[in-house]
Structure formats: C-alpha cells, structure tokens
Coordinates of C-alpha atoms (C1' of nucleotides) in Angstrom, one line a residue:
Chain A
X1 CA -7.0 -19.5 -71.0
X2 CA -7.2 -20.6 -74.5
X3 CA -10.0 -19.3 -76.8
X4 CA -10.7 -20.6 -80.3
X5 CA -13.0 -20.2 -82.9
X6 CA -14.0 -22.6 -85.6
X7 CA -16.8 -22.2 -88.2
X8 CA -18.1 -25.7 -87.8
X9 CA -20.4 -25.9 -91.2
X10 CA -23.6 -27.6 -89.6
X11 CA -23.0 -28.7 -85.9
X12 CA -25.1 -31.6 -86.1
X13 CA -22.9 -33.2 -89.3
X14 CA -19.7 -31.8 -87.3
X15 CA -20.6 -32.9 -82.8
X16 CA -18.4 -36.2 -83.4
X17 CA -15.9 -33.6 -84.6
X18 CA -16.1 -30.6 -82.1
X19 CA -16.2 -33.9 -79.5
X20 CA -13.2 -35.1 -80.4
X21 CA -11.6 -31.8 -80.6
X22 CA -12.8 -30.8 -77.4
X23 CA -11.0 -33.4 -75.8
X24 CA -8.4 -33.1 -77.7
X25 CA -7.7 -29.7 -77.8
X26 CA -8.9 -28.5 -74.3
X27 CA -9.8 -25.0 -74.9
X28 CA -11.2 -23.2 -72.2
X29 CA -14.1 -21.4 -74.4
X30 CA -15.2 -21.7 -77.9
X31 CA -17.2 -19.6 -80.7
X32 CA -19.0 -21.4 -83.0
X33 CA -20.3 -20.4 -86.3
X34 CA -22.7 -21.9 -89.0
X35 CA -24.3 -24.4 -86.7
X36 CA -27.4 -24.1 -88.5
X37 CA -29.4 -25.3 -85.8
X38 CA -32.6 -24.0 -84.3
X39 CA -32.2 -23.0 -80.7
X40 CA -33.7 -26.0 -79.6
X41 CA -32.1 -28.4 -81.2
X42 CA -29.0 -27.2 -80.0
X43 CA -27.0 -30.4 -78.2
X44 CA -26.4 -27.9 -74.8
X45 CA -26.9 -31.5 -72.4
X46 CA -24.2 -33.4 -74.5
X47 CA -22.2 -30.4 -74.1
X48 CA -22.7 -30.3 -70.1
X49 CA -21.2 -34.0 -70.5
X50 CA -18.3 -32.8 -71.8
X51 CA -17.6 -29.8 -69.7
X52 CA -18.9 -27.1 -71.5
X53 CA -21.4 -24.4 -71.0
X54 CA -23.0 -23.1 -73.8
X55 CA -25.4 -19.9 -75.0
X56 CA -26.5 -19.7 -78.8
X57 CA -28.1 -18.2 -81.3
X58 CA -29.8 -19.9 -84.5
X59 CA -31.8 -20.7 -87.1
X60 CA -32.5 -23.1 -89.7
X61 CA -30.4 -23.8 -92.5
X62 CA -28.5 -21.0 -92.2
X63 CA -25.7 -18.9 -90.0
X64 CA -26.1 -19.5 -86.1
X65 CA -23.9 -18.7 -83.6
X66 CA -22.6 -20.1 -80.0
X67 CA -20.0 -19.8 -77.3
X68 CA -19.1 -23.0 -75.3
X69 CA -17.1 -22.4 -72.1
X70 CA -15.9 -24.4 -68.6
X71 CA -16.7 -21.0 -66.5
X72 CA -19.9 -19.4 -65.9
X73 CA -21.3 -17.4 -68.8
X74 CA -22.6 -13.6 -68.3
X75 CA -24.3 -10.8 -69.9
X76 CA -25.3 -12.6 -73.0
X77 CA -26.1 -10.2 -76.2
X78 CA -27.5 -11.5 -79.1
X79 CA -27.2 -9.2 -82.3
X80 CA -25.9 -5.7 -83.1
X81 CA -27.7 -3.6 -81.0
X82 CA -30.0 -1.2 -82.9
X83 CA -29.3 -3.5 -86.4
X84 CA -32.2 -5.4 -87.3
X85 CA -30.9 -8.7 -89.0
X86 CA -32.9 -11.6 -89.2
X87 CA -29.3 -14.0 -89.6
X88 CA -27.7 -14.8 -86.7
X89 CA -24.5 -13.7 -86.7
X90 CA -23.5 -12.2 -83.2
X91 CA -23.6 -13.5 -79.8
X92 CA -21.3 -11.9 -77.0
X93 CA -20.8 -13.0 -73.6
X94 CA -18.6 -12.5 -70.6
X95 CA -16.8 -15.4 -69.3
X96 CA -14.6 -14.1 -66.2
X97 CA -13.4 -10.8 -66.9
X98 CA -13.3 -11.0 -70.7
X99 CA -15.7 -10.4 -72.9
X100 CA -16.1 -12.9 -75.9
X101 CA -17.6 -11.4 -78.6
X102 CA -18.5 -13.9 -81.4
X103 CA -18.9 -13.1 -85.3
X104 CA -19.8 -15.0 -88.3
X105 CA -19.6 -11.8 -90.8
X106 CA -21.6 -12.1 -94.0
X107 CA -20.3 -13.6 -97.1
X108 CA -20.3 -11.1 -99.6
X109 CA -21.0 -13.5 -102.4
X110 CA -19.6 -11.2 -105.0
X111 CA -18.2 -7.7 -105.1
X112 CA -21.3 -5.5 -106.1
X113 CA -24.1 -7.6 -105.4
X114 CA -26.5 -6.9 -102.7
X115 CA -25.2 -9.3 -100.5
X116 CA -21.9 -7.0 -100.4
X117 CA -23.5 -4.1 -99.8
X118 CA -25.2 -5.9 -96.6
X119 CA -22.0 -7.1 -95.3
X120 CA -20.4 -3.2 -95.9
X121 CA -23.3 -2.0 -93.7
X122 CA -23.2 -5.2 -91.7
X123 CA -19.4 -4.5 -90.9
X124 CA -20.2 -0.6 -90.3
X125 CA -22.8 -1.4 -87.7
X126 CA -20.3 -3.9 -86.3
X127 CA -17.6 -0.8 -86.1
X128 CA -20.5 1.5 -84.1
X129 CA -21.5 -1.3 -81.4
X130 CA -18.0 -2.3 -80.7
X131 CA -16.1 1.1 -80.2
X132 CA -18.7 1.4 -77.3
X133 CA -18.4 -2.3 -76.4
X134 CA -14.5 -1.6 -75.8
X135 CA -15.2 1.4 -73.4
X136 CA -17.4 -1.0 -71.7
X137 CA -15.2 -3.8 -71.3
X138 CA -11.7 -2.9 -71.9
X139 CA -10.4 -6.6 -71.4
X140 CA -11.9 -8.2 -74.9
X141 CA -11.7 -11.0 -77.6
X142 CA -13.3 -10.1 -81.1
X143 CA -12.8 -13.3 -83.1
X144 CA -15.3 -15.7 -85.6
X145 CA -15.5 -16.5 -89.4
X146 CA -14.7 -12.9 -90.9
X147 CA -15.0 -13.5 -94.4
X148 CA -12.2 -11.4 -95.4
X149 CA -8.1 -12.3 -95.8
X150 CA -6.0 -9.5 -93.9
X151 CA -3.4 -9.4 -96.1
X152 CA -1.9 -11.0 -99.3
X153 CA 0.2 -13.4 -96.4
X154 CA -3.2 -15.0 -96.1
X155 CA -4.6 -15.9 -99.7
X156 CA -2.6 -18.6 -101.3
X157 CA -3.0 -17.1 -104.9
X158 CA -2.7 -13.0 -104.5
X159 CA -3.4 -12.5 -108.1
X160 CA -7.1 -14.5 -108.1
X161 CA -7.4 -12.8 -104.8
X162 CA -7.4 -9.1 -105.2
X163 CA -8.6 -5.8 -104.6
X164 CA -11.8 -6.5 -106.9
X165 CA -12.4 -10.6 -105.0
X166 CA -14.8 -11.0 -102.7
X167 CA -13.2 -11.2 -99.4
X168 CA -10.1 -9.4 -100.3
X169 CA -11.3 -6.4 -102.0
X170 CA -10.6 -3.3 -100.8
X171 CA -13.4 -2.1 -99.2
X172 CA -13.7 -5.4 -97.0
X173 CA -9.6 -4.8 -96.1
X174 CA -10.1 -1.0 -95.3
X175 CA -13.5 -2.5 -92.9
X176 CA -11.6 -4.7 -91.2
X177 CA -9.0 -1.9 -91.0
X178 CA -11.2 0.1 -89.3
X179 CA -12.3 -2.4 -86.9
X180 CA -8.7 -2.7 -85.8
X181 CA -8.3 0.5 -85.6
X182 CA -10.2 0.7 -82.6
X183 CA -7.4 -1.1 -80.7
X184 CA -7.7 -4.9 -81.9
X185 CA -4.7 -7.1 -82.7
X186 CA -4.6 -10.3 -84.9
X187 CA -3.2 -12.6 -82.3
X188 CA -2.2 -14.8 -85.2
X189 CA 0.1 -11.8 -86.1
X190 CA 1.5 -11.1 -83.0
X191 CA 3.5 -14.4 -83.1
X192 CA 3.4 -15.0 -86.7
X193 CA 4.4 -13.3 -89.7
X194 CA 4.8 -16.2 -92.6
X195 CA 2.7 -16.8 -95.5
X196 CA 0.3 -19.9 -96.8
X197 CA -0.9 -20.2 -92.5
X198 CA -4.9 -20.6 -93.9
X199 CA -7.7 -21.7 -91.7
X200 CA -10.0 -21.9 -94.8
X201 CA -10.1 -24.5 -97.9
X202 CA -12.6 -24.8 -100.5
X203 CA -13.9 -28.4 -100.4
X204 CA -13.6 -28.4 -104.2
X205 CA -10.8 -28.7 -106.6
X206 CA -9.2 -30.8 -103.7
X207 CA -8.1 -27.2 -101.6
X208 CA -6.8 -28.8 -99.0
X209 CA -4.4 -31.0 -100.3
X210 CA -3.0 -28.2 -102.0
X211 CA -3.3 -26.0 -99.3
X212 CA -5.1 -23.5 -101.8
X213 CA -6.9 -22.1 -98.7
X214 CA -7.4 -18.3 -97.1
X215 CA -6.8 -17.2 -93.7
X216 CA -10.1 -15.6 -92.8
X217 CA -10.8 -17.2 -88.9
X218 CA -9.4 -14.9 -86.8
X219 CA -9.0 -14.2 -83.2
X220 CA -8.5 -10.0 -82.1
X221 CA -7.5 -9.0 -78.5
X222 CA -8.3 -5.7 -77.2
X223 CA -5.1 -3.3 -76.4
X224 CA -5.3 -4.7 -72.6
X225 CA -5.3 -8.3 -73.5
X226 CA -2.2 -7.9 -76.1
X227 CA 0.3 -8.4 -73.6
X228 CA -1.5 -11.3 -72.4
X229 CA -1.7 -12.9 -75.7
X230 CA 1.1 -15.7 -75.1
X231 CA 0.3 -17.6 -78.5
X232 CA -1.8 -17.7 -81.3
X233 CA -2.2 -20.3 -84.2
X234 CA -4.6 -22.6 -86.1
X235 CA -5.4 -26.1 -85.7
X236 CA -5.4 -28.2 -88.8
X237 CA -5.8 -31.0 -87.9
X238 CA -9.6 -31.6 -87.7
X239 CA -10.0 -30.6 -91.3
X240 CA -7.9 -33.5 -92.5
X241 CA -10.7 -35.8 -90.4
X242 CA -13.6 -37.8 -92.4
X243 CA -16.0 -35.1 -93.7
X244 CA -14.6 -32.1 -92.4
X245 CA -15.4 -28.6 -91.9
X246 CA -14.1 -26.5 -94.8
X247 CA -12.7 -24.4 -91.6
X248 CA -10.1 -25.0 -89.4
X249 CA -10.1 -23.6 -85.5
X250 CA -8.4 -20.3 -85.0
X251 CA -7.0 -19.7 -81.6
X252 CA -5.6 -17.6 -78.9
X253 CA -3.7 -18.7 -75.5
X254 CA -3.9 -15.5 -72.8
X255 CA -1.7 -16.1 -70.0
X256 CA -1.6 -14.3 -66.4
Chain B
dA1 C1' -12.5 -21.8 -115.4
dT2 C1' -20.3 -19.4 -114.8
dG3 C1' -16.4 -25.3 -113.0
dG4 C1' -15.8 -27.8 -108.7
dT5 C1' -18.1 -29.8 -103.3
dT6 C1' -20.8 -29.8 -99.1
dG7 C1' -25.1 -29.0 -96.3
dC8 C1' -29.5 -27.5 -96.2
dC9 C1' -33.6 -30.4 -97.6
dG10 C1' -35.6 -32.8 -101.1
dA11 C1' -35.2 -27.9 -105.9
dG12 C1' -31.9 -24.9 -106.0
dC13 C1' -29.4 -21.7 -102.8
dA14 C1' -25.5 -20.4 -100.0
dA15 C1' -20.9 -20.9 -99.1

DNA sequence: ATGGTTGCCGAGCAA
C-alpha cells in the first residue's frame, strides 16, 4: 500500500500534474494540501475516472485539504476537534484498517509574529487530538506539508536555517518532537539517513536547480505500522515538470 | 539580501 503526500499549490493549476502522477506513480491513497478549491469545485468525477475516491476540505484562496484513495473511505473528520480554525488544514479518514490523518500545518511566516504563535497553539492542539487518535486507531499514518525541517540533514544551508528561522527554530523542532513522541516515525528516516533529500524548493532564486530546498513533507507511521513501513522516499520528479509545485510528493510503501 | 517567484485575483497577501 503506498501512501504519499504532496502539497500541490492550487489543484486546479496542478490536475494535469496530480493526473500524470497518478498514473505514473500508482499510489494507493493520497493527501493533498493547498488545493485552494471550494468544496464544490473540487474535480471528485475526474478523479472517479481515474480510480480514485476522494473527501476534502476547502476554501478559497487559501489552505484546503483532501485524501484520494482506490478503497472505500470511512469515518471522515474534518478539523481538530474542539479547535476552532476557520483554515482548513485537517481532514482524517480511514481507508481499510489505517487511519490517514492529513495536515497542512500553518506557516509561521516569521518567528514572533502572530502567525507563529498560531501555528505553536495550532501544533499543541494537534498533539491533544492525536494522543487520543492513536488509542483509537493504533494502526496510523500522520503525514502532509508540516512546515518545519526535522533536522539540520534536511535544510540545505544549516546556518540561514537555524534555531531563530522560521521552520527550523526551536520551538517548531521540540513541537514536532513532541508529536513524535507519541509513537510516530519519519518513514523517510527509517530507510534513510543522508543529507540534501528535500521535498521543498523555493520557486525563486532558481531553488531547484540548486537543490537549495528543505525537507518539510513528511510521512509518520504509528509504532504498529513501523514494521510495516517497507520504504519511504520522495518523488522529484514532478517538480522538474512545466509549472510545478514548489513541493515534491513524500511517500510511504507499507507491506503485509 | 526587506530581494526573488507563483497563485490567488485583479491590489497586495501568503507562501
């Protein structure tokens, strides 16, 4: 079963993209984020054509949310339970006997704004709802656009990218942390351990082709899937298509 | 590098 996740930056500039990747690609289910599409102009009928099931979560403009899968899609939750949030950033699903649970966190912008504060509260209301979300369903992927680099392995300049950047200072490191804590494991991490492996690249300044990127799309599995968590990696390949993404997919292969 | 690029929508904001 492979499960990916790929911040798509407008689904309606990027279908011909997810399209080709679908077929391409083949994963089994898929989180979106940044589709900045209202609910109903979401492209669920082209999707059918394709194979794919899909529940979502958007808005205009801004953030949005989906999963995409071949199987039959359960016990949909939209938000952070008890965390009003007018952005939508979380959708969760079941699809078998895993539960997909999709994020786009929130930017930050810069350390000490308000928009940091939000996601430091954003990310602490994300801790609360999944510590009972793993009692619940014990057999889960946490994976999306987190907006924060693990480690220095994952920010192609360490020195621009420190403990006072937005997503890699401290206090977005020790949230994510925390979240791991609760028994997640980068996948990427389990079969990887070199540097410059990025899944993001700013379209300016050429970050691509110089691979000045960050590794912040990341897939976690739950204690009881990590010994099912046969690979892990990231697709470049549809960011070096015709008007890209500035993300790349992030995935995970569970086996047995 | 208070720059640079893309997507939203039609002026700046968000990333």
């Amino acid at each position: 079963m492979k499960i990916a996740s790929w911040n798509v930056n407008s689904l309606n500039v990027r279908m011909p993209h997810l399209e080709q990747w679908l077929g391409q690609f083949q994963p089994d289910v898929v989180a979106l984020q940044e589709t900045k599409l209202e609910d109903h102009r979401f492209p669920d009928t082209a999707l059918v054509g394709l194979g794919y099931r899909s529940v979502f979560a958007g808005q205009k403009t801004y953030n949005g949310v989906a999963i995409l899968s071949r199987e039959p899609i359960a016990d949909v939750q939209v938000g952070i339970p008890g965390f009003d949030d007018v952005q939508q950033r979380v959708i969760a699903a079941t699809v078998g006997d895993v539960r997909i649970v999709n994020l786009y966190v929130v930017n930050g912008q810069d350390v000490g704004t308000d928009k940091y504060d939000y996601k430091l509260r954003w990310l602490d209301a994300v801790h609360g709802w999944l510590s009972s979300e793993l009692q619940a369903h014990p057999r889960l992927v946490l994976l999306g656009d987190f907006n924060i680099a693990p480690d220095d392995r994952d920010v192609h300049d360490p020195q621009v990218w420190n403990d006072g950047h937005i997503l890699t200072s401290t206090a977005e490191r020790t949230a994510l942390a925390r979240l791991q804590s609760l028994g997640l494991h980068d996948a990427f991490r389990l079969h990887h351990d070199d540097a410059g492996q990025f899944s993001w690249w700013d379209y300016r300044q050429a970050g691509f082709r110089r691979n000045l990127g960050l590794r912040i799309d990341l897939t976690l599995v739950s204690d009881a899937l990590r010994p099912h968590a046969a690979a892990a990696g990231i697709d470049r390949e549809p960011r070096t298509w015709d008007r890209p993404s500035d993300h790349a997919p992030a995935w995970v292969e569970l086996a047995g």
